[in-house]
Coordinates of N, CA and C in Angstrom, one line a residue:
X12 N 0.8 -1.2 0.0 CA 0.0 0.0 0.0 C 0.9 1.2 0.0
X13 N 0.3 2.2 -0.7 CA 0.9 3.7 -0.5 C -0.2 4.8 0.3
X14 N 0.8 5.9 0.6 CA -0.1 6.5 1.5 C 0.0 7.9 0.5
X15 N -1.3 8.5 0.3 CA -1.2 9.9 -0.7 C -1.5 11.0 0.7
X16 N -0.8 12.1 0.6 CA -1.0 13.4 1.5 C -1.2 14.7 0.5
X17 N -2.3 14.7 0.4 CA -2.1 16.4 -0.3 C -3.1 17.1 1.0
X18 N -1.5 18.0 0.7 CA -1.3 19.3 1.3 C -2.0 20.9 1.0
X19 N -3.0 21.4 1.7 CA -3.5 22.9 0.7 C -3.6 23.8 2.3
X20 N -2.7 25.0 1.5 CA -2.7 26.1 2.9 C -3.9 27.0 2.4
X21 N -5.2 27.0 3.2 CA -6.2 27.4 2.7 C -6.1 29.4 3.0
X22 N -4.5 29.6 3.2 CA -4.0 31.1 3.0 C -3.6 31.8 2.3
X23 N -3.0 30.8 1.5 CA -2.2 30.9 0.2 C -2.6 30.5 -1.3
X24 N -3.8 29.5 -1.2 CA -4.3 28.5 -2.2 C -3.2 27.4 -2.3
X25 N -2.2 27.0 -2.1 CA -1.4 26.5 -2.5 C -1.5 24.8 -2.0
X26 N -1.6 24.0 -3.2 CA -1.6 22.7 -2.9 C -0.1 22.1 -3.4
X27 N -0.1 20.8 -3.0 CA 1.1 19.5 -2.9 C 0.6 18.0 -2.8
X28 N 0.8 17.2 -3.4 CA 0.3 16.0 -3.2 C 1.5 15.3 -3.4
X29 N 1.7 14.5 -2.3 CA 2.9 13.5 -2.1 C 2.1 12.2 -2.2
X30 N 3.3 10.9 -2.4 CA 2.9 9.9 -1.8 C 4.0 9.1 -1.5
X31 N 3.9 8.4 -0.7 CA 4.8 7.8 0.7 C 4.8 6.2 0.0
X32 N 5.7 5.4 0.1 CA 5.8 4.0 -0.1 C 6.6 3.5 1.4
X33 N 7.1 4.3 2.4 CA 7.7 3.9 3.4 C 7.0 4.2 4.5
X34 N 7.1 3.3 5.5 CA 6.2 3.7 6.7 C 7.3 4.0 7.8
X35 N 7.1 4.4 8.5 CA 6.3 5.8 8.9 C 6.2 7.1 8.3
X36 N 5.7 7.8 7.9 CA 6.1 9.7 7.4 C 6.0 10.7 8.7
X37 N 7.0 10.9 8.9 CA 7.2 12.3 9.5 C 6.4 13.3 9.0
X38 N 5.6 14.1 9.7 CA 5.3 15.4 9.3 C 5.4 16.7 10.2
X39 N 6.4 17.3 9.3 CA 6.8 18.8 10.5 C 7.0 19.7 10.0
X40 N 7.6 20.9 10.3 CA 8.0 22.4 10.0 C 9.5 21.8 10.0
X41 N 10.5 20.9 10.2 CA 12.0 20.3 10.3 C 12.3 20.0 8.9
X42 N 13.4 20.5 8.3 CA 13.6 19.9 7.3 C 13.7 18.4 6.8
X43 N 14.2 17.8 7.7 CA 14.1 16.6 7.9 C 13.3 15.8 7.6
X44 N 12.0 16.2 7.8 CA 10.8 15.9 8.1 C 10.4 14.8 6.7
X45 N 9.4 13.5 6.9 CA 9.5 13.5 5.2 C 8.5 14.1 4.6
X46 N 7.4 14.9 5.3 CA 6.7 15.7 4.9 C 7.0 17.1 4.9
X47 N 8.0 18.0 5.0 CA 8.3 19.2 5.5 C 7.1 20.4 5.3
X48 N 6.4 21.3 6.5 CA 5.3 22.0 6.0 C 5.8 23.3 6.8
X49 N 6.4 24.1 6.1 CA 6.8 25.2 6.8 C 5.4 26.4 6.7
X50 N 5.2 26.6 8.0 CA 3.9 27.1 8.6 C 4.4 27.2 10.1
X51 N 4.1 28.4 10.6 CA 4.3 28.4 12.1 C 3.5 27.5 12.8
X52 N 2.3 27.4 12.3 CA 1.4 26.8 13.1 C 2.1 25.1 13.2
X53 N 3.0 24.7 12.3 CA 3.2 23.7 12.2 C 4.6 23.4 13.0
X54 N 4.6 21.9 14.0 CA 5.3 22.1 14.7 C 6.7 21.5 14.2
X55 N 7.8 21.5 14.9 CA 9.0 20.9 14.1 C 8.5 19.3 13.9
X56 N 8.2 18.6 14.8 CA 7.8 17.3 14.8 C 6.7 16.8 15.3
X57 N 5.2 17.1 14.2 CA 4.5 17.6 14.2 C 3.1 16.6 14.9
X58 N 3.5 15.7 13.1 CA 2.5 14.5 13.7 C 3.4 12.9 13.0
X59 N 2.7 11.6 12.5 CA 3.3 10.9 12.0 C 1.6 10.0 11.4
X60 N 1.9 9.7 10.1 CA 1.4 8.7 9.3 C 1.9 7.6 9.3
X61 N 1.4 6.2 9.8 CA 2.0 5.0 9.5 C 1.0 3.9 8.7
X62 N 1.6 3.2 8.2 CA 0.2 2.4 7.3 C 1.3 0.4 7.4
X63 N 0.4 0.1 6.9 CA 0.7 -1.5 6.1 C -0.2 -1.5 5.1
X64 N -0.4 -2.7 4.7 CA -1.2 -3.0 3.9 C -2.4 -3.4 3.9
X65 N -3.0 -3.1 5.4 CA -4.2 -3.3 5.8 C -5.0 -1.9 6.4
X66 N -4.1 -1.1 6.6 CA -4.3 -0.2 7.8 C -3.4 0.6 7.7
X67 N -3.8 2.0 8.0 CA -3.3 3.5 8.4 C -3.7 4.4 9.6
X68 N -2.6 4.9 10.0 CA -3.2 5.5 11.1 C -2.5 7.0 11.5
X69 N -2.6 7.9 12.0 CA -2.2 9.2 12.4 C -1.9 9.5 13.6
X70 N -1.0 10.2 14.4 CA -0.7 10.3 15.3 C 0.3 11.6 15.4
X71 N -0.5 12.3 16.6 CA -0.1 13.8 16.9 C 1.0 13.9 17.7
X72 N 2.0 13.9 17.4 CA 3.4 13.5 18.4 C 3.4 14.5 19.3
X73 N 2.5 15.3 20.2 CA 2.7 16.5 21.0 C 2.7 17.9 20.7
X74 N 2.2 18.0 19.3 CA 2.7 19.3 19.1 C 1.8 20.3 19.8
X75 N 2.5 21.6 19.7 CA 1.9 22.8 20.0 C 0.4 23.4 19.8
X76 N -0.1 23.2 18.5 CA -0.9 23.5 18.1 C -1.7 22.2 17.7
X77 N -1.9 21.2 17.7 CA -2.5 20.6 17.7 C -3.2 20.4 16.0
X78 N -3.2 18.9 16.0 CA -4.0 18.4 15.0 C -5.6 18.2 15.3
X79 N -6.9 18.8 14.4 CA -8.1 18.8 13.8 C -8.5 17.7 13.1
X80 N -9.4 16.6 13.7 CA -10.0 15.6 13.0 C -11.3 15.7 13.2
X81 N -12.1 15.6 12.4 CA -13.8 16.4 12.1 C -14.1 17.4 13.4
X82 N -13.2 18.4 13.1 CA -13.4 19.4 13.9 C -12.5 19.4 15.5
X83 N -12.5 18.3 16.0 CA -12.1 17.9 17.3 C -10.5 18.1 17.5
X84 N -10.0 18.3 18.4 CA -8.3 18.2 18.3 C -8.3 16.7 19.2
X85 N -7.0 16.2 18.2 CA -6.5 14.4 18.6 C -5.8 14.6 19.6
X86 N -6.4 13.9 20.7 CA -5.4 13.6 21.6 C -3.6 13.5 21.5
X87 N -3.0 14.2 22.2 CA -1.6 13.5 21.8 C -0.8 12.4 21.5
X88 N -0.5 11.5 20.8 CA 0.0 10.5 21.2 C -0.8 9.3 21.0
X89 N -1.7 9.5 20.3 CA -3.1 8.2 20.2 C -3.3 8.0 19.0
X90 N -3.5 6.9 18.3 CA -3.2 6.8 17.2 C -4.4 6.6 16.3
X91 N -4.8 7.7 15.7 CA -6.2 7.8 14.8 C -6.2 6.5 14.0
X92 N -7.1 5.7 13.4 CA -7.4 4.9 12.2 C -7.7 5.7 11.2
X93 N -7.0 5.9 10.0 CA -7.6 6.6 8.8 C -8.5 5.5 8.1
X94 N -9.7 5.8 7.8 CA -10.0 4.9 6.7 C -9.3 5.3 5.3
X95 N -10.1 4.9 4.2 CA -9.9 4.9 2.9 C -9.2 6.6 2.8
X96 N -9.5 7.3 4.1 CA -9.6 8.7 3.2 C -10.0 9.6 4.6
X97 N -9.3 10.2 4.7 CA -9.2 11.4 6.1 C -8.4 12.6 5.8
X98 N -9.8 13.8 6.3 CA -8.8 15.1 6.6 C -9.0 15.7 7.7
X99 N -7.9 15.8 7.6 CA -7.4 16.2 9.0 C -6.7 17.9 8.9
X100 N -6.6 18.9 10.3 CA -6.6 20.6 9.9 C -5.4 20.4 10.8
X101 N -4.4 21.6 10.4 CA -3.1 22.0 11.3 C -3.2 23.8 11.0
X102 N -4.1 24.5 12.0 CA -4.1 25.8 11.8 C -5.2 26.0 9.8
X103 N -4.1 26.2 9.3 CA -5.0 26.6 7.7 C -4.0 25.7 7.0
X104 N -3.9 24.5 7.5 CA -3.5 23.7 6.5 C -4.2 22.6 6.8
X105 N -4.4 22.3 5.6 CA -5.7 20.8 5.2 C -4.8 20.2 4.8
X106 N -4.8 18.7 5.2 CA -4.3 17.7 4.7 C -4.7 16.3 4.6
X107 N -5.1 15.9 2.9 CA -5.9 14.9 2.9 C -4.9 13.5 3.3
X108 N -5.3 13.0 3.7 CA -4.6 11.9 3.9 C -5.5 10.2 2.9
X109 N -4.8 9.8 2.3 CA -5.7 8.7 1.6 C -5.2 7.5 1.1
X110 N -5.4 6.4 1.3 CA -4.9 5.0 0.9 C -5.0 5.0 -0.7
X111 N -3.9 4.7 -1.1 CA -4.1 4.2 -2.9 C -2.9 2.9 -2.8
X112 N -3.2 2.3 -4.0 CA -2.9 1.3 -4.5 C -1.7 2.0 -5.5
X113 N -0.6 1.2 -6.0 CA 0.2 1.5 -7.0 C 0.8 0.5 -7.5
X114 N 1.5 0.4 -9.1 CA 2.1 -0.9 -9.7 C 3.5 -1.0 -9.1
X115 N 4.0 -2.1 -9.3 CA 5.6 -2.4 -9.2 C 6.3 -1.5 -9.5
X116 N 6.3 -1.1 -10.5 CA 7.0 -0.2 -11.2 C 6.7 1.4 -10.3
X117 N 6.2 1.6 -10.2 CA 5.7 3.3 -9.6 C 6.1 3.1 -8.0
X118 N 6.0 2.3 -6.9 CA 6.0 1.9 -5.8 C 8.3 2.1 -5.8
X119 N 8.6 1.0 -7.1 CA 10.5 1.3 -7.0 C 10.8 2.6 -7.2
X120 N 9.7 3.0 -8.5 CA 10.0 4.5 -8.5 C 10.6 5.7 -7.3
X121 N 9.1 5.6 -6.7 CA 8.7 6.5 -5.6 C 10.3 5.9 -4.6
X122 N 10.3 4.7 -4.0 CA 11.4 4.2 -3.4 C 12.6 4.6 -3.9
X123 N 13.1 4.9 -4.9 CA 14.4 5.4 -5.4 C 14.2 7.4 -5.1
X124 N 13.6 8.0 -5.2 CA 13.1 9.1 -5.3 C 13.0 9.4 -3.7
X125 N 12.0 8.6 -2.6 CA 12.7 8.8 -1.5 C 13.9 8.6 -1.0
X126 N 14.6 7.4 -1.8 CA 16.1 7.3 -1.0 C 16.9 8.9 -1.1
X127 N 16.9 9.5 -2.7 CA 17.5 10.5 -3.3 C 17.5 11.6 -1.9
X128 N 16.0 11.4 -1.6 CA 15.4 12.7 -0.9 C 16.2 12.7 0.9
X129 N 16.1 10.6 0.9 CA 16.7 10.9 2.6 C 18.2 11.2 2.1
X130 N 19.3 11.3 1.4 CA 20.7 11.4 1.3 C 20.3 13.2 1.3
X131 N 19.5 14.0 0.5 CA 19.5 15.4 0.0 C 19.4 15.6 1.9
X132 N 18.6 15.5 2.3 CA 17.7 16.2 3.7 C 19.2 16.8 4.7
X133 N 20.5 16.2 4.9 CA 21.3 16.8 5.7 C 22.2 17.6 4.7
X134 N 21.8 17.9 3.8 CA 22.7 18.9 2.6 C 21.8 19.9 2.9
X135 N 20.2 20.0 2.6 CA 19.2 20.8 2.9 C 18.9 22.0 3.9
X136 N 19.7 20.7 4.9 CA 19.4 21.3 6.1 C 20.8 22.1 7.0
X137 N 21.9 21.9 6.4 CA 23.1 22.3 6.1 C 23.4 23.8 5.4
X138 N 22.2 23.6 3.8 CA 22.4 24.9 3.4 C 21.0 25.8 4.0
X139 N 19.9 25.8 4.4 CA 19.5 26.2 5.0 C 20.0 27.1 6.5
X140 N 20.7 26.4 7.0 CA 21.7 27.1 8.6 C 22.6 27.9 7.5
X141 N 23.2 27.5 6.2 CA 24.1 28.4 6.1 C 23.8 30.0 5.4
X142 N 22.7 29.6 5.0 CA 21.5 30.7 4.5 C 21.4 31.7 5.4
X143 N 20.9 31.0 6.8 CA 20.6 31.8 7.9 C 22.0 32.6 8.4
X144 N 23.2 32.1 8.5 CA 23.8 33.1 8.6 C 24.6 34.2 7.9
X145 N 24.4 33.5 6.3 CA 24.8 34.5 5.7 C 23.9 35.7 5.2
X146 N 22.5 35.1 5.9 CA 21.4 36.8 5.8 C 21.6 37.7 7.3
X147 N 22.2 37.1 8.2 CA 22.5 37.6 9.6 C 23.7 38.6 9.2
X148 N 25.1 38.2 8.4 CA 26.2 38.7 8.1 C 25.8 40.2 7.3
X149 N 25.3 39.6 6.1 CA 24.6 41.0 5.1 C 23.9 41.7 5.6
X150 N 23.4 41.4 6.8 CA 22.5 42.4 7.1 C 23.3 43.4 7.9
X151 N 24.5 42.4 8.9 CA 25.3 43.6 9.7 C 26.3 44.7 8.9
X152 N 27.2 43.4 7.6 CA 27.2 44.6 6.5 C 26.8 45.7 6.2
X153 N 25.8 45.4 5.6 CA 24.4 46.9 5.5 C 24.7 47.8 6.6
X154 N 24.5 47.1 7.9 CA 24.2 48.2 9.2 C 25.9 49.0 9.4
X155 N 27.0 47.9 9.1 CA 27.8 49.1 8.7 C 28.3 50.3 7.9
X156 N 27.1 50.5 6.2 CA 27.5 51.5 5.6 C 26.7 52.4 6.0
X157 N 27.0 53.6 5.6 CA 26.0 55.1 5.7 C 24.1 54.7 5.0
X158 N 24.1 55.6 5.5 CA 22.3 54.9 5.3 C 22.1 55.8 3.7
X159 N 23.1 56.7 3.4 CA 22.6 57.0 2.0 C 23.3 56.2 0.5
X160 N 24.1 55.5 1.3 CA 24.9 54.3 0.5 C 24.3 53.1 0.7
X161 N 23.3 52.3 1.3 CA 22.6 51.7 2.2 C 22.6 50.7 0.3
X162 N 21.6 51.7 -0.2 CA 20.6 51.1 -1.2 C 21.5 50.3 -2.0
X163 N 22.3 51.4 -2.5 CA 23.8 50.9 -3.7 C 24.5 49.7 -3.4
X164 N 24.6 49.5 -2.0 CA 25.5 48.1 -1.2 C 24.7 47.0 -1.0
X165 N 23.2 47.4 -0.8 CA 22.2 46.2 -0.9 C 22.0 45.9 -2.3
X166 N 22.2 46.6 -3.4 CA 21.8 46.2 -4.8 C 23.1 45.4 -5.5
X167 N 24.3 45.8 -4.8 CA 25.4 45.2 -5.3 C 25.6 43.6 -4.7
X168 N 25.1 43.6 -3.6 CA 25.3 42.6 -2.9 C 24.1 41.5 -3.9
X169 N 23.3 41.9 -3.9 CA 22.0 40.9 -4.3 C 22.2 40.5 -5.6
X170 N 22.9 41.5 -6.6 CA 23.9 41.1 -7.7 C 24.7 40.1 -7.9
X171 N 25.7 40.1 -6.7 CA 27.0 39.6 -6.5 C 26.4 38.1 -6.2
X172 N 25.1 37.8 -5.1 CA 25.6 36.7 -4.4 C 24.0 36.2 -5.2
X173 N 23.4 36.8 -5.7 CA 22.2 35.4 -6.2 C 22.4 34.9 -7.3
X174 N 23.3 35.8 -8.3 CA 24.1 35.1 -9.2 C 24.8 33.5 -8.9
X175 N 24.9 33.8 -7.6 CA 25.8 32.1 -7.4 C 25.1 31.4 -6.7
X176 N 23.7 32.1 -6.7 CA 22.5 31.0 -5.9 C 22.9 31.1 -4.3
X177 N 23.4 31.9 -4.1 CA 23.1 32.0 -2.6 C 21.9 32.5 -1.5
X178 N 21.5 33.7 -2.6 CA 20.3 34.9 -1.7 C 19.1 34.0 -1.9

């Protein structure tokens, strides 16, 4: 069995539809995560989907804000039964959760495609930290030129460094 998640931030319009051939799925605001949903509302380690081939189930690892199942928030830690097909709310994000079926062929697919993704996730999350401090650096930059040079040194800079995919 596969497990489908589409994702819609009912703030943005913005949908995502994954699908999982490994059990368990992480779902968090963490890069790591194998669902990553950056949303405040969303916690680093949020909730978890686990399935077989008989059965799926959800479970709210403690977070902050809590996971919405027909309206109600899930206990922490207790592990919902999805049927065929559940949505479930985290703040303004809907997330269908649904059992499908898939061939041999699409099931190795997806399996090679997550392997790719678990080897990418500590590169990700690597250049993410290094993101963060090189918008912390540029910024003190900035705060050391004159404020009527301010503009010229932010435009040169945003030149210089998105060219090489850093900004």
């Amino acid at each position: 069995m596969m497990i489908e998640i589409a994702v819609f931030n009912s703030h943005t319009g913005e949908t995502l539809a994954r699908r999982f051939t490994r059990s368990p799925v992480q779902i968090g605001r963490d890069p790591s995560a194998d669902l990553c949903i950056t949303h405040a509302c969303v916690s680093n380690h949020h909730a978890q989907v686990s399935f077989t081939d008989e059965r799926a189930e959800l479970v709210d690892l403690g977070s902050t804000n809590g996971t919405l199942y027909a309206g109600r928030r899930l206990p922490p830690r207790r592990p919902l039964a999805i049927p065929e097909e559940a949505i479930v709310t985290i703040g303004p994000i809907e997330l269908q959760i649904r059992h499908c079926t898939a061939t041999a062929e699409e099931v190795h697919l997806l399996a090679e495609i997550h392997a790719a993704m678990r080897r990418l996730r500590p590169l990700y999350a690597d250049l993410v930290a290094a993101q963060t401090r090189f918008n912390v650096a540029r910024a003190a930059a900035l705060d050391g030129i004159s404020a009527e040079n301010r503009g010229l040194a932010a435009a040169m800079f945003d030149r210089e460094f998105t060219s090489r995919g850093v900004s």
